[in-house]
JSON list of C-alpha atoms in Angstrom, two decimals:
[
{"chain": "A", "resi": 1, "resn": "MET", "atom": "CA", "xyz": [-27.83, -29.83, -44.49]},
{"chain": "A", "resi": 2, "resn": "TYR", "atom": "CA", "xyz": [-27.46, -27.48, -41.51]},
{"chain": "A", "resi": 3, "resn": "LEU", "atom": "CA", "xyz": [-27.66, -29.38, -38.23]},
{"chain": "A", "resi": 4, "resn": "GLY", "atom": "CA", "xyz": [-29.26, -26.52, -36.31]},
{"chain": "A", "resi": 5, "resn": "ASP", "atom": "CA", "xyz": [-32.26, -26.41, -38.66]},
{"chain": "A", "resi": 6, "resn": "GLU", "atom": "CA", "xyz": [-33.17, -30.07, -38.23]},
{"chain": "A", "resi": 7, "resn": "ALA", "atom": "CA", "xyz": [-35.32, -31.85, -35.64]},
{"chain": "A", "resi": 8, "resn": "TRP", "atom": "CA", "xyz": [-33.49, -34.79, -34.09]},
{"chain": "A", "resi": 9, "resn": "PRO", "atom": "CA", "xyz": [-35.62, -37.57, -35.65]},
{"chain": "A", "resi": 10, "resn": "ASP", "atom": "CA", "xyz": [-34.87, -36.12, -39.08]},
{"chain": "A", "resi": 11, "resn": "LEU", "atom": "CA", "xyz": [-31.12, -36.48, -38.55]},
{"chain": "A", "resi": 12, "resn": "GLU", "atom": "CA", "xyz": [-31.27, -40.23, -38.01]},
{"chain": "A", "resi": 13, "resn": "THR", "atom": "CA", "xyz": [-31.04, -41.11, -41.69]},
{"chain": "A", "resi": 14, "resn": "TYR", "atom": "CA", "xyz": [-28.02, -38.86, -42.19]},
{"chain": "A", "resi": 15, "resn": "PHE", "atom": "CA", "xyz": [-26.08, -40.45, -39.36]},
{"chain": "A", "resi": 16, "resn": "GLU", "atom": "CA", "xyz": [-27.00, -43.91, -40.62]},
{"chain": "A", "resi": 17, "resn": "GLU", "atom": "CA", "xyz": [-25.79, -43.21, -44.15]},
{"chain": "A", "resi": 18, "resn": "GLU", "atom": "CA", "xyz": [-23.02, -40.60, -43.86]},
{"chain": "A", "resi": 19, "resn": "SER", "atom": "CA", "xyz": [-19.95, -40.12, -41.68]},
{"chain": "A", "resi": 20, "resn": "LEU", "atom": "CA", "xyz": [-18.71, -36.64, -42.65]},
{"chain": "A", "resi": 21, "resn": "ALA", "atom": "CA", "xyz": [-19.35, -33.29, -40.95]},
{"chain": "A", "resi": 22, "resn": "LEU", "atom": "CA", "xyz": [-18.24, -29.75, -41.79]},
{"chain": "A", "resi": 23, "resn": "VAL", "atom": "CA", "xyz": [-17.37, -27.58, -38.77]},
{"chain": "A", "resi": 24, "resn": "PRO", "atom": "CA", "xyz": [-16.91, -23.86, -39.57]},
{"chain": "A", "resi": 25, "resn": "THR", "atom": "CA", "xyz": [-14.32, -22.11, -37.40]},
{"chain": "A", "resi": 26, "resn": "GLY", "atom": "CA", "xyz": [-13.44, -18.43, -37.36]},
{"chain": "A", "resi": 27, "resn": "SER", "atom": "CA", "xyz": [-12.95, -15.56, -34.97]},
{"chain": "A", "resi": 28, "resn": "THR", "atom": "CA", "xyz": [-14.51, -12.38, -33.64]},
{"chain": "A", "resi": 29, "resn": "GLU", "atom": "CA", "xyz": [-11.70, -9.85, -33.86]},
{"chain": "A", "resi": 30, "resn": "GLN", "atom": "CA", "xyz": [-10.69, -6.52, -35.33]},
{"chain": "A", "resi": 31, "resn": "HIS", "atom": "CA", "xyz": [-10.35, -6.37, -39.09]},
{"chain": "A", "resi": 32, "resn": "GLY", "atom": "CA", "xyz": [-9.43, -2.72, -39.40]},
{"chain": "A", "resi": 33, "resn": "PRO", "atom": "CA", "xyz": [-11.65, 0.35, -39.65]},
{"chain": "A", "resi": 34, "resn": "HIS", "atom": "CA", "xyz": [-13.57, -0.99, -42.66]},
{"chain": "A", "resi": 35, "resn": "LEU", "atom": "CA", "xyz": [-14.57, -4.59, -41.91]},
{"chain": "A", "resi": 36, "resn": "PRO", "atom": "CA", "xyz": [-16.77, -6.16, -39.21]},
{"chain": "A", "resi": 37, "resn": "GLU", "atom": "CA", "xyz": [-15.28, -8.11, -36.32]},
{"chain": "A", "resi": 38, "resn": "ALA", "atom": "CA", "xyz": [-17.32, -11.05, -37.58]},
{"chain": "A", "resi": 39, "resn": "THR", "atom": "CA", "xyz": [-15.30, -11.22, -40.82]},
{"chain": "A", "resi": 40, "resn": "ASP", "atom": "CA", "xyz": [-13.62, -14.58, -40.26]},
{"chain": "A", "resi": 41, "resn": "HIS", "atom": "CA", "xyz": [-16.59, -16.48, -38.93]},
{"chain": "A", "resi": 42, "resn": "LEU", "atom": "CA", "xyz": [-18.89, -15.05, -41.61]},
{"chain": "A", "resi": 43, "resn": "ILE", "atom": "CA", "xyz": [-16.51, -16.34, -44.28]},
{"chain": "A", "resi": 44, "resn": "ALA", "atom": "CA", "xyz": [-16.08, -19.74, -42.65]},
{"chain": "A", "resi": 45, "resn": "GLU", "atom": "CA", "xyz": [-19.80, -20.28, -42.26]},
{"chain": "A", "resi": 46, "resn": "ALA", "atom": "CA", "xyz": [-20.53, -19.16, -45.82]},
{"chain": "A", "resi": 47, "resn": "PHE", "atom": "CA", "xyz": [-18.11, -21.72, -47.23]},
{"chain": "A", "resi": 48, "resn": "ALA", "atom": "CA", "xyz": [-19.32, -24.53, -44.98]},
{"chain": "A", "resi": 49, "resn": "ARG", "atom": "CA", "xyz": [-22.97, -23.90, -45.78]},
{"chain": "A", "resi": 50, "resn": "GLU", "atom": "CA", "xyz": [-22.26, -23.59, -49.49]},
{"chain": "A", "resi": 51, "resn": "ALA", "atom": "CA", "xyz": [-20.44, -26.93, -49.52]},
{"chain": "A", "resi": 52, "resn": "ALA", "atom": "CA", "xyz": [-23.18, -28.54, -47.45]},
{"chain": "A", "resi": 53, "resn": "GLU", "atom": "CA", "xyz": [-25.79, -27.19, -49.85]},
{"chain": "A", "resi": 54, "resn": "ARG", "atom": "CA", "xyz": [-23.94, -28.54, -52.87]},
{"chain": "A", "resi": 55, "resn": "THR", "atom": "CA", "xyz": [-23.10, -31.97, -51.43]},
{"chain": "A", "resi": 56, "resn": "GLY", "atom": "CA", "xyz": [-25.75, -32.76, -48.84]},
{"chain": "A", "resi": 57, "resn": "TYR", "atom": "CA", "xyz": [-23.12, -33.24, -46.14]},
{"chain": "A", "resi": 58, "resn": "LEU", "atom": "CA", "xyz": [-23.76, -31.99, -42.62]},
{"chain": "A", "resi": 59, "resn": "CYS", "atom": "CA", "xyz": [-22.75, -28.47, -41.51]},
{"chain": "A", "resi": 60, "resn": "THR", "atom": "CA", "xyz": [-22.61, -27.82, -37.77]},
{"chain": "A", "resi": 61, "resn": "PRO", "atom": "CA", "xyz": [-23.01, -24.47, -35.98]},
{"chain": "A", "resi": 62, "resn": "THR", "atom": "CA", "xyz": [-20.02, -22.15, -36.30]},
{"chain": "A", "resi": 63, "resn": "ILE", "atom": "CA", "xyz": [-17.26, -21.69, -33.74]},
{"chain": "A", "resi": 64, "resn": "ASN", "atom": "CA", "xyz": [-17.26, -17.89, -33.69]},
{"chain": "A", "resi": 65, "resn": "VAL", "atom": "CA", "xyz": [-14.48, -17.12, -31.20]},
{"chain": "A", "resi": 66, "resn": "GLY", "atom": "CA", "xyz": [-10.98, -18.45, -31.77]},
{"chain": "A", "resi": 67, "resn": "VAL", "atom": "CA", "xyz": [-7.34, -17.87, -30.88]},
{"chain": "A", "resi": 68, "resn": "SER", "atom": "CA", "xyz": [-7.12, -14.11, -31.35]},
{"chain": "A", "resi": 69, "resn": "GLY", "atom": "CA", "xyz": [-5.16, -12.79, -28.40]},
{"chain": "A", "resi": 70, "resn": "HIS", "atom": "CA", "xyz": [-2.70, -11.19, -30.80]},
{"chain": "A", "resi": 71, "resn": "HIS", "atom": "CA", "xyz": [-5.43, -8.67, -31.70]},
{"chain": "A", "resi": 72, "resn": "ARG", "atom": "CA", "xyz": [-6.35, -7.85, -28.10]},
{"chain": "A", "resi": 73, "resn": "GLN", "atom": "CA", "xyz": [-5.23, -4.19, -28.23]},
{"chain": "A", "resi": 74, "resn": "PHE", "atom": "CA", "xyz": [-8.15, -3.36, -30.55]},
{"chain": "A", "resi": 75, "resn": "HIS", "atom": "CA", "xyz": [-11.64, -2.68, -29.22]},
{"chain": "A", "resi": 76, "resn": "GLY", "atom": "CA", "xyz": [-14.06, -5.60, -29.21]},
{"chain": "A", "resi": 77, "resn": "THR", "atom": "CA", "xyz": [-11.68, -8.41, -30.09]},
{"chain": "A", "resi": 78, "resn": "MET", "atom": "CA", "xyz": [-12.71, -11.64, -28.40]},
{"chain": "A", "resi": 79, "resn": "TRP", "atom": "CA", "xyz": [-10.44, -14.61, -27.86]},
{"chain": "A", "resi": 80, "resn": "VAL", "atom": "CA", "xyz": [-9.87, -17.77, -25.88]},
{"chain": "A", "resi": 81, "resn": "ASP", "atom": "CA", "xyz": [-6.52, -19.13, -24.80]},
{"chain": "A", "resi": 82, "resn": "PRO", "atom": "CA", "xyz": [-5.10, -21.82, -27.09]},
{"chain": "A", "resi": 83, "resn": "PRO", "atom": "CA", "xyz": [-5.53, -24.74, -24.64]},
{"chain": "A", "resi": 84, "resn": "ALA", "atom": "CA", "xyz": [-9.20, -23.81, -24.09]},
{"chain": "A", "resi": 85, "resn": "PHE", "atom": "CA", "xyz": [-9.78, -23.60, -27.84]},
{"chain": "A", "resi": 86, "resn": "ARG", "atom": "CA", "xyz": [-8.15, -26.97, -28.47]},
{"chain": "A", "resi": 87, "resn": "GLU", "atom": "CA", "xyz": [-10.08, -28.62, -25.65]},
{"chain": "A", "resi": 88, "resn": "TYR", "atom": "CA", "xyz": [-13.38, -27.18, -26.91]},
{"chain": "A", "resi": 89, "resn": "VAL", "atom": "CA", "xyz": [-12.83, -28.22, -30.53]},
{"chain": "A", "resi": 90, "resn": "GLU", "atom": "CA", "xyz": [-11.71, -31.69, -29.53]},
{"chain": "A", "resi": 91, "resn": "SER", "atom": "CA", "xyz": [-14.70, -32.15, -27.22]},
{"chain": "A", "resi": 92, "resn": "LEU", "atom": "CA", "xyz": [-17.09, -30.95, -29.91]},
{"chain": "A", "resi": 93, "resn": "THR", "atom": "CA", "xyz": [-15.55, -33.33, -32.44]},
{"chain": "A", "resi": 94, "resn": "ARG", "atom": "CA", "xyz": [-15.74, -36.28, -30.05]},
{"chain": "A", "resi": 95, "resn": "ASN", "atom": "CA", "xyz": [-19.39, -35.34, -29.55]},
{"chain": "A", "resi": 96, "resn": "LEU", "atom": "CA", "xyz": [-19.94, -35.79, -33.29]},
{"chain": "A", "resi": 97, "resn": "THR", "atom": "CA", "xyz": [-18.35, -39.22, -33.19]},
{"chain": "A", "resi": 98, "resn": "GLU", "atom": "CA", "xyz": [-21.02, -40.29, -30.71]},
{"chain": "A", "resi": 99, "resn": "HIS", "atom": "CA", "xyz": [-23.49, -39.93, -33.59]},
{"chain": "A", "resi": 100, "resn": "GLY", "atom": "CA", "xyz": [-21.37, -41.89, -36.04]},
{"chain": "A", "resi": 101, "resn": "ILE", "atom": "CA", "xyz": [-19.24, -39.15, -37.61]},
{"chain": "A", "resi": 102, "resn": "ASP", "atom": "CA", "xyz": [-15.68, -40.33, -38.13]},
{"chain": "A", "resi": 103, "resn": "ARG", "atom": "CA", "xyz": [-14.35, -37.65, -40.47]},
{"chain": "A", "resi": 104, "resn": "VAL", "atom": "CA", "xyz": [-14.50, -33.88, -39.98]},
{"chain": "A", "resi": 105, "resn": "ILE", "atom": "CA", "xyz": [-13.40, -30.91, -42.05]},
{"chain": "A", "resi": 106, "resn": "TYR", "atom": "CA", "xyz": [-12.74, -27.77, -40.03]},
{"chain": "A", "resi": 107, "resn": "VAL", "atom": "CA", "xyz": [-13.76, -25.09, -42.53]},
{"chain": "A", "resi": 108, "resn": "ASN", "atom": "CA", "xyz": [-11.50, -22.38, -41.20]},
{"chain": "A", "resi": 109, "resn": "ALA", "atom": "CA", "xyz": [-11.08, -18.68, -41.99]},
{"chain": "A", "resi": 110, "resn": "HIS", "atom": "CA", "xyz": [-8.74, -17.53, -39.21]},
{"chain": "A", "resi": 111, "resn": "GLY", "atom": "CA", "xyz": [-5.00, -18.08, -39.39]},
{"chain": "A", "resi": 112, "resn": "GLY", "atom": "CA", "xyz": [-4.62, -18.06, -35.61]},
{"chain": "A", "resi": 113, "resn": "ASN", "atom": "CA", "xyz": [-6.68, -21.25, -35.39]},
{"chain": "A", "resi": 114, "resn": "VAL", "atom": "CA", "xyz": [-4.59, -23.27, -37.83]},
{"chain": "A", "resi": 115, "resn": "PRO", "atom": "CA", "xyz": [-1.91, -24.86, -35.61]},
{"chain": "A", "resi": 116, "resn": "HIS", "atom": "CA", "xyz": [-4.46, -25.67, -32.93]},
{"chain": "A", "resi": 117, "resn": "LEU", "atom": "CA", "xyz": [-6.90, -27.32, -35.33]},
{"chain": "A", "resi": 118, "resn": "ARG", "atom": "CA", "xyz": [-3.99, -29.34, -36.72]},
{"chain": "A", "resi": 119, "resn": "GLU", "atom": "CA", "xyz": [-3.00, -30.43, -33.22]},
{"chain": "A", "resi": 120, "resn": "VAL", "atom": "CA", "xyz": [-6.54, -31.53, -32.39]},
{"chain": "A", "resi": 121, "resn": "GLY", "atom": "CA", "xyz": [-6.79, -33.41, -35.67]},
{"chain": "A", "resi": 122, "resn": "ALA", "atom": "CA", "xyz": [-3.50, -35.18, -35.03]},
{"chain": "A", "resi": 123, "resn": "ARG", "atom": "CA", "xyz": [-4.65, -36.34, -31.58]},
{"chain": "A", "resi": 124, "resn": "LEU", "atom": "CA", "xyz": [-7.98, -37.63, -32.86]},
{"chain": "A", "resi": 125, "resn": "ARG", "atom": "CA", "xyz": [-6.26, -39.49, -35.68]},
{"chain": "A", "resi": 126, "resn": "GLN", "atom": "CA", "xyz": [-3.59, -40.93, -33.41]},
{"chain": "A", "resi": 127, "resn": "ASP", "atom": "CA", "xyz": [-6.15, -42.56, -31.13]},
{"chain": "A", "resi": 128, "resn": "GLU", "atom": "CA", "xyz": [-8.18, -43.60, -34.21]},
{"chain": "A", "resi": 129, "resn": "THR", "atom": "CA", "xyz": [-11.27, -41.69, -33.12]},
{"chain": "A", "resi": 130, "resn": "ALA", "atom": "CA", "xyz": [-11.71, -39.59, -36.25]},
{"chain": "A", "resi": 131, "resn": "PHE", "atom": "CA", "xyz": [-9.96, -38.14, -39.26]},
{"chain": "A", "resi": 132, "resn": "ALA", "atom": "CA", "xyz": [-10.22, -34.37, -38.74]},
{"chain": "A", "resi": 133, "resn": "ILE", "atom": "CA", "xyz": [-8.46, -31.89, -41.02]},
{"chain": "A", "resi": 134, "resn": "GLU", "atom": "CA", "xyz": [-8.25, -28.12, -41.34]},
{"chain": "A", "resi": 135, "resn": "TRP", "atom": "CA", "xyz": [-9.14, -26.32, -44.60]},
{"chain": "A", "resi": 136, "resn": "MET", "atom": "CA", "xyz": [-8.31, -22.65, -45.16]},
{"chain": "A", "resi": 137, "resn": "TRP", "atom": "CA", "xyz": [-10.16, -21.01, -48.03]},
{"chain": "A", "resi": 138, "resn": "ASN", "atom": "CA", "xyz": [-7.41, -18.79, -49.44]},
{"chain": "A", "resi": 139, "resn": "GLU", "atom": "CA", "xyz": [-4.85, -21.59, -49.24]},
{"chain": "A", "resi": 140, "resn": "SER", "atom": "CA", "xyz": [-7.02, -23.64, -51.58]},
{"chain": "A", "resi": 141, "resn": "ILE", "atom": "CA", "xyz": [-6.74, -21.01, -54.37]},
{"chain": "A", "resi": 142, "resn": "PRO", "atom": "CA", "xyz": [-3.31, -19.36, -53.93]},
{"chain": "A", "resi": 143, "resn": "ASP", "atom": "CA", "xyz": [-2.72, -18.72, -57.62]},
{"chain": "A", "resi": 144, "resn": "LEU", "atom": "CA", "xyz": [-6.06, -16.95, -58.04]},
{"chain": "A", "resi": 145, "resn": "VAL", "atom": "CA", "xyz": [-5.47, -14.78, -54.97]},
{"chain": "A", "resi": 146, "resn": "ASP", "atom": "CA", "xyz": [-2.05, -13.77, -56.28]},
{"chain": "A", "resi": 147, "resn": "GLU", "atom": "CA", "xyz": [-3.54, -13.05, -59.70]},
{"chain": "A", "resi": 148, "resn": "LEU", "atom": "CA", "xyz": [-6.31, -10.83, -58.31]},
{"chain": "A", "resi": 149, "resn": "PHE", "atom": "CA", "xyz": [-4.27, -8.74, -55.87]},
{"chain": "A", "resi": 150, "resn": "GLU", "atom": "CA", "xyz": [-0.85, -7.16, -56.07]},
{"chain": "A", "resi": 151, "resn": "GLN", "atom": "CA", "xyz": [-0.63, -7.29, -52.26]},
{"chain": "A", "resi": 152, "resn": "ASN", "atom": "CA", "xyz": [-3.32, -9.39, -50.63]},
{"chain": "A", "resi": 153, "resn": "GLY", "atom": "CA", "xyz": [-2.71, -8.51, -47.01]},
{"chain": "A", "resi": 154, "resn": "PRO", "atom": "CA", "xyz": [-2.90, -10.85, -45.27]},
{"chain": "A", "resi": 155, "resn": "HIS", "atom": "CA", "xyz": [-5.01, -9.60, -42.35]},
{"chain": "A", "resi": 156, "resn": "GLY", "atom": "CA", "xyz": [-7.92, -7.32, -43.24]},
{"chain": "A", "resi": 157, "resn": "GLY", "atom": "CA", "xyz": [-6.42, -6.91, -46.69]},
{"chain": "A", "resi": 158, "resn": "PRO", "atom": "CA", "xyz": [-8.12, -6.85, -50.08]},
{"chain": "A", "resi": 159, "resn": "LYS", "atom": "CA", "xyz": [-8.85, -10.58, -50.24]},
{"chain": "A", "resi": 160, "resn": "GLU", "atom": "CA", "xyz": [-10.89, -10.52, -47.01]},
{"chain": "A", "resi": 161, "resn": "THR", "atom": "CA", "xyz": [-12.39, -7.16, -47.95]},
{"chain": "A", "resi": 162, "resn": "ALA", "atom": "CA", "xyz": [-13.50, -8.50, -51.33]},
{"chain": "A", "resi": 163, "resn": "MET", "atom": "CA", "xyz": [-14.95, -11.61, -49.72]},
{"chain": "A", "resi": 164, "resn": "ILE", "atom": "CA", "xyz": [-17.11, -9.60, -47.29]},
{"chain": "A", "resi": 165, "resn": "GLN", "atom": "CA", "xyz": [-18.09, -7.19, -50.08]},
{"chain": "A", "resi": 166, "resn": "HIS", "atom": "CA", "xyz": [-19.45, -10.27, -51.85]},
{"chain": "A", "resi": 167, "resn": "LEU", "atom": "CA", "xyz": [-21.02, -12.00, -48.85]},
{"chain": "A", "resi": 168, "resn": "ARG", "atom": "CA", "xyz": [-22.25, -9.08, -46.71]},
{"chain": "A", "resi": 169, "resn": "SER", "atom": "CA", "xyz": [-21.66, -5.82, -48.53]},
{"chain": "A", "resi": 170, "resn": "GLU", "atom": "CA", "xyz": [-23.77, -3.86, -46.05]},
{"chain": "A", "resi": 171, "resn": "LEU", "atom": "CA", "xyz": [-21.15, -4.52, -43.35]},
{"chain": "A", "resi": 172, "resn": "VAL", "atom": "CA", "xyz": [-18.24, -3.03, -45.30]},
{"chain": "A", "resi": 173, "resn": "HIS", "atom": "CA", "xyz": [-17.37, 0.63, -44.75]},
{"chain": "A", "resi": 174, "resn": "ASP", "atom": "CA", "xyz": [-16.40, 1.37, -48.36]},
{"chain": "A", "resi": 175, "resn": "ASP", "atom": "CA", "xyz": [-15.77, 5.00, -47.46]},
{"chain": "A", "resi": 176, "resn": "ARG", "atom": "CA", "xyz": [-12.91, 3.87, -45.19]},
{"chain": "A", "resi": 177, "resn": "LEU", "atom": "CA", "xyz": [-10.94, 1.74, -47.65]},
{"chain": "A", "resi": 178, "resn": "GLU", "atom": "CA", "xyz": [-8.34, 4.44, -48.28]},
{"chain": "A", "resi": 179, "resn": "GLU", "atom": "CA", "xyz": [-8.11, 5.06, -44.53]},
{"chain": "A", "resi": 180, "resn": "ALA", "atom": "CA", "xyz": [-7.51, 1.36, -43.98]},
{"chain": "A", "resi": 181, "resn": "ARG", "atom": "CA", "xyz": [-4.77, 1.28, -46.62]},
{"chain": "A", "resi": 182, "resn": "ASP", "atom": "CA", "xyz": [-3.05, 4.49, -45.51]},
{"chain": "A", "resi": 183, "resn": "GLY", "atom": "CA", "xyz": [-3.23, 3.73, -41.79]},
{"chain": "A", "resi": 184, "resn": "GLY", "atom": "CA", "xyz": [-1.91, 0.19, -42.15]},
{"chain": "A", "resi": 185, "resn": "ILE", "atom": "CA", "xyz": [1.11, -1.33, -43.86]},
{"chain": "A", "resi": 186, "resn": "PRO", "atom": "CA", "xyz": [1.53, -3.14, -47.18]},
{"chain": "A", "resi": 187, "resn": "SER", "atom": "CA", "xyz": [3.07, -6.29, -45.65]},
{"chain": "A", "resi": 188, "resn": "VAL", "atom": "CA", "xyz": [4.85, -7.68, -42.62]},
{"chain": "A", "resi": 189, "resn": "ASP", "atom": "CA", "xyz": [8.15, -7.13, -44.42]},
{"chain": "A", "resi": 190, "resn": "ALA", "atom": "CA", "xyz": [7.33, -3.43, -44.67]},
{"chain": "A", "resi": 191, "resn": "ALA", "atom": "CA", "xyz": [6.86, -3.25, -40.90]},
{"chain": "A", "resi": 192, "resn": "GLY", "atom": "CA", "xyz": [10.54, -4.04, -40.36]},
{"chain": "A", "resi": 193, "resn": "THR", "atom": "CA", "xyz": [9.80, -6.33, -37.42]},
{"chain": "A", "resi": 194, "resn": "VAL", "atom": "CA", "xyz": [11.75, -9.30, -38.74]},
{"chain": "A", "resi": 195, "resn": "LYS", "atom": "CA", "xyz": [15.26, -8.79, -37.36]},
{"chain": "A", "resi": 196, "resn": "HIS", "atom": "CA", "xyz": [18.19, -10.97, -38.38]},
{"chain": "A", "resi": 197, "resn": "GLY", "atom": "CA", "xyz": [15.88, -13.88, -39.13]},
{"chain": "A", "resi": 198, "resn": "SER", "atom": "CA", "xyz": [13.73, -13.47, -35.99]},
{"chain": "A", "resi": 199, "resn": "ARG", "atom": "CA", "xyz": [10.07, -12.51, -35.90]},
{"chain": "A", "resi": 200, "resn": "THR", "atom": "CA", "xyz": [10.33, -9.94, -33.12]},
{"chain": "A", "resi": 201, "resn": "PHE", "atom": "CA", "xyz": [6.59, -9.19, -33.09]},
{"chain": "A", "resi": 202, "resn": "TYR", "atom": "CA", "xyz": [3.83, -11.02, -31.23]},
{"chain": "A", "resi": 203, "resn": "ASP", "atom": "CA", "xyz": [0.76, -8.83, -31.75]},
{"chain": "A", "resi": 204, "resn": "ALA", "atom": "CA", "xyz": [-0.85, -7.22, -34.77]},
{"chain": "A", "resi": 205, "resn": "ALA", "atom": "CA", "xyz": [-0.34, -3.85, -33.11]},
{"chain": "A", "resi": 206, "resn": "ASP", "atom": "CA", "xyz": [3.42, -4.39, -33.23]},
{"chain": "A", "resi": 207, "resn": "ASN", "atom": "CA", "xyz": [3.20, -4.21, -37.01]},
{"chain": "A", "resi": 208, "resn": "THR", "atom": "CA", "xyz": [0.28, -1.98, -37.92]},
{"chain": "A", "resi": 209, "resn": "GLU", "atom": "CA", "xyz": [-1.42, 0.91, -36.14]},
{"chain": "A", "resi": 210, "resn": "ASN", "atom": "CA", "xyz": [-4.90, 0.18, -37.47]},
{"chain": "A", "resi": 211, "resn": "GLY", "atom": "CA", "xyz": [-4.60, -3.60, -37.44]},
{"chain": "A", "resi": 212, "resn": "VAL", "atom": "CA", "xyz": [-4.55, -4.37, -41.17]},
{"chain": "A", "resi": 213, "resn": "LEU", "atom": "CA", "xyz": [-2.18, -4.93, -44.08]},
{"chain": "A", "resi": 214, "resn": "GLY", "atom": "CA", "xyz": [-2.39, -4.59, -47.83]},
{"chain": "A", "resi": 215, "resn": "ASP", "atom": "CA", "xyz": [-4.25, -2.30, -50.23]},
{"chain": "A", "resi": 216, "resn": "GLN", "atom": "CA", "xyz": [-7.94, -2.52, -49.39]},
{"chain": "A", "resi": 217, "resn": "THR", "atom": "CA", "xyz": [-8.87, -0.25, -52.31]},
{"chain": "A", "resi": 218, "resn": "ASP", "atom": "CA", "xyz": [-7.96, -3.13, -54.64]},
{"chain": "A", "resi": 219, "resn": "ALA", "atom": "CA", "xyz": [-10.99, -5.12, -53.43]},
{"chain": "A", "resi": 220, "resn": "THR", "atom": "CA", "xyz": [-14.28, -5.54, -55.28]},
{"chain": "A", "resi": 221, "resn": "ALA", "atom": "CA", "xyz": [-17.34, -7.70, -54.73]},
{"chain": "A", "resi": 222, "resn": "GLU", "atom": "CA", "xyz": [-16.72, -9.26, -58.15]},
{"chain": "A", "resi": 223, "resn": "LYS", "atom": "CA", "xyz": [-13.28, -10.45, -57.05]},
{"chain": "A", "resi": 224, "resn": "GLY", "atom": "CA", "xyz": [-14.86, -11.78, -53.86]},
{"chain": "A", "resi": 225, "resn": "GLU", "atom": "CA", "xyz": [-17.42, -13.74, -55.84]},
{"chain": "A", "resi": 226, "resn": "GLU", "atom": "CA", "xyz": [-14.73, -15.22, -58.08]},
{"chain": "A", "resi": 227, "resn": "MET", "atom": "CA", "xyz": [-12.72, -16.37, -55.07]},
{"chain": "A", "resi": 228, "resn": "PHE", "atom": "CA", "xyz": [-15.81, -17.71, -53.31]},
{"chain": "A", "resi": 229, "resn": "GLU", "atom": "CA", "xyz": [-16.84, -19.85, -56.27]},
{"chain": "A", "resi": 230, "resn": "ALA", "atom": "CA", "xyz": [-13.33, -21.17, -56.88]},
{"chain": "A", "resi": 231, "resn": "ALA", "atom": "CA", "xyz": [-12.65, -22.00, -53.23]},
{"chain": "A", "resi": 232, "resn": "SER", "atom": "CA", "xyz": [-16.10, -23.57, -52.81]},
{"chain": "A", "resi": 233, "resn": "ASP", "atom": "CA", "xyz": [-15.28, -25.88, -55.71]},
{"chain": "A", "resi": 234, "resn": "GLN", "atom": "CA", "xyz": [-12.11, -26.91, -53.90]},
{"chain": "A", "resi": 235, "resn": "LEU", "atom": "CA", "xyz": [-13.97, -27.56, -50.65]},
{"chain": "A", "resi": 236, "resn": "VAL", "atom": "CA", "xyz": [-16.59, -29.68, -52.41]},
{"chain": "A", "resi": 237, "resn": "GLU", "atom": "CA", "xyz": [-13.85, -31.75, -54.03]},
{"chain": "A", "resi": 238, "resn": "LEU", "atom": "CA", "xyz": [-12.16, -32.18, -50.65]},
{"chain": "A", "resi": 239, "resn": "CYS", "atom": "CA", "xyz": [-15.45, -33.37, -49.12]},
{"chain": "A", "resi": 240, "resn": "GLU", "atom": "CA", "xyz": [-15.89, -35.95, -51.83]},
{"chain": "A", "resi": 241, "resn": "TRP", "atom": "CA", "xyz": [-12.28, -37.12, -51.49]},
{"chain": "A", "resi": 242, "resn": "VAL", "atom": "CA", "xyz": [-12.57, -37.55, -47.72]},
{"chain": "A", "resi": 243, "resn": "ALA", "atom": "CA", "xyz": [-15.96, -39.25, -47.95]},
{"chain": "A", "resi": 244, "resn": "ALA", "atom": "CA", "xyz": [-14.76, -41.72, -50.58]},
{"chain": "A", "resi": 245, "resn": "ARG", "atom": "CA", "xyz": [-11.88, -43.06, -48.46]},
{"chain": "A", "resi": 246, "resn": "GLU", "atom": "CA", "xyz": [-12.21, -46.15, -46.33]},
{"chain": "A", "resi": 247, "resn": "PHE", "atom": "CA", "xyz": [-11.69, -45.08, -42.72]},
{"chain": "A", "resi": 248, "resn": "GLU", "atom": "CA", "xyz": [-8.69, -47.39, -42.39]},
{"chain": "A", "resi": 249, "resn": "GLU", "atom": "CA", "xyz": [-6.99, -45.49, -45.24]},
{"chain": "A", "resi": 250, "resn": "LEU", "atom": "CA", "xyz": [-7.16, -42.31, -43.16]},
{"chain": "A", "resi": 251, "resn": "LEU", "atom": "CA", "xyz": [-5.53, -43.76, -40.05]},
{"chain": "A", "resi": 252, "resn": "PRO", "atom": "CA", "xyz": [-1.81, -43.50, -39.17]},
{"chain": "A", "resi": 253, "resn": "GLU", "atom": "CA", "xyz": [0.63, -45.85, -40.85]},
{"chain": "A", "resi": 254, "resn": "PRO", "atom": "CA", "xyz": [1.76, -48.78, -38.70]},
{"chain": "A", "resi": 255, "resn": "HIS", "atom": "CA", "xyz": [5.11, -48.73, -36.95]},
{"chain": "A", "resi": 256, "resn": "VAL", "atom": "CA", "xyz": [7.91, -49.85, -39.27]}
]
């Protein structure tokens, strides 16, 4: 069920019977010369809607702009500062609890959001408002990703390229895949920006001239479909696990 499609009287039964919501979170940022800036939020929304379709759980509108300041040197990248992002996500989640939601899965597709979603979730759990957790699609199927790609990226690499080829092929510039590979770098290690155990870089542009890593020519829509199905299965199982728990089970352990 997608919240935005429903009239308010038709949501009453859901909030009476269910307590779980899926909140897709992504970004609007550069993904190299071959992928759209919408890449992350398109992926997040696709997974959240797929899981909602399979399970009947509620999917909210997508948070399209995230913590992406580290891509600011590239045209069109949008971002909010981390405190603003955390405050917004927490406020939105507390809004859901007003309707009876007490468990939330942030269906996330942008690495820059991860620590901030975790921080928000920890605060909400600590004050016993809600159990809110972050889910990252590729982290749910690491073995498959490693099996499909010799070097998966991470950013704008073949795994994201394959996913968008599957979900929105018309947005992929297939004629620029070699350009993306040759103008980027294979990995962060190859950039040489880790010095004596220190990550000396802060921005994507410190590592890669065109903003991406990995071999984009290794991507296919078929690989994207395989990852989408496998990760969707994992998200559905996570939904069912979270929904089956008594709320008290999800709260912090008492002081020893």
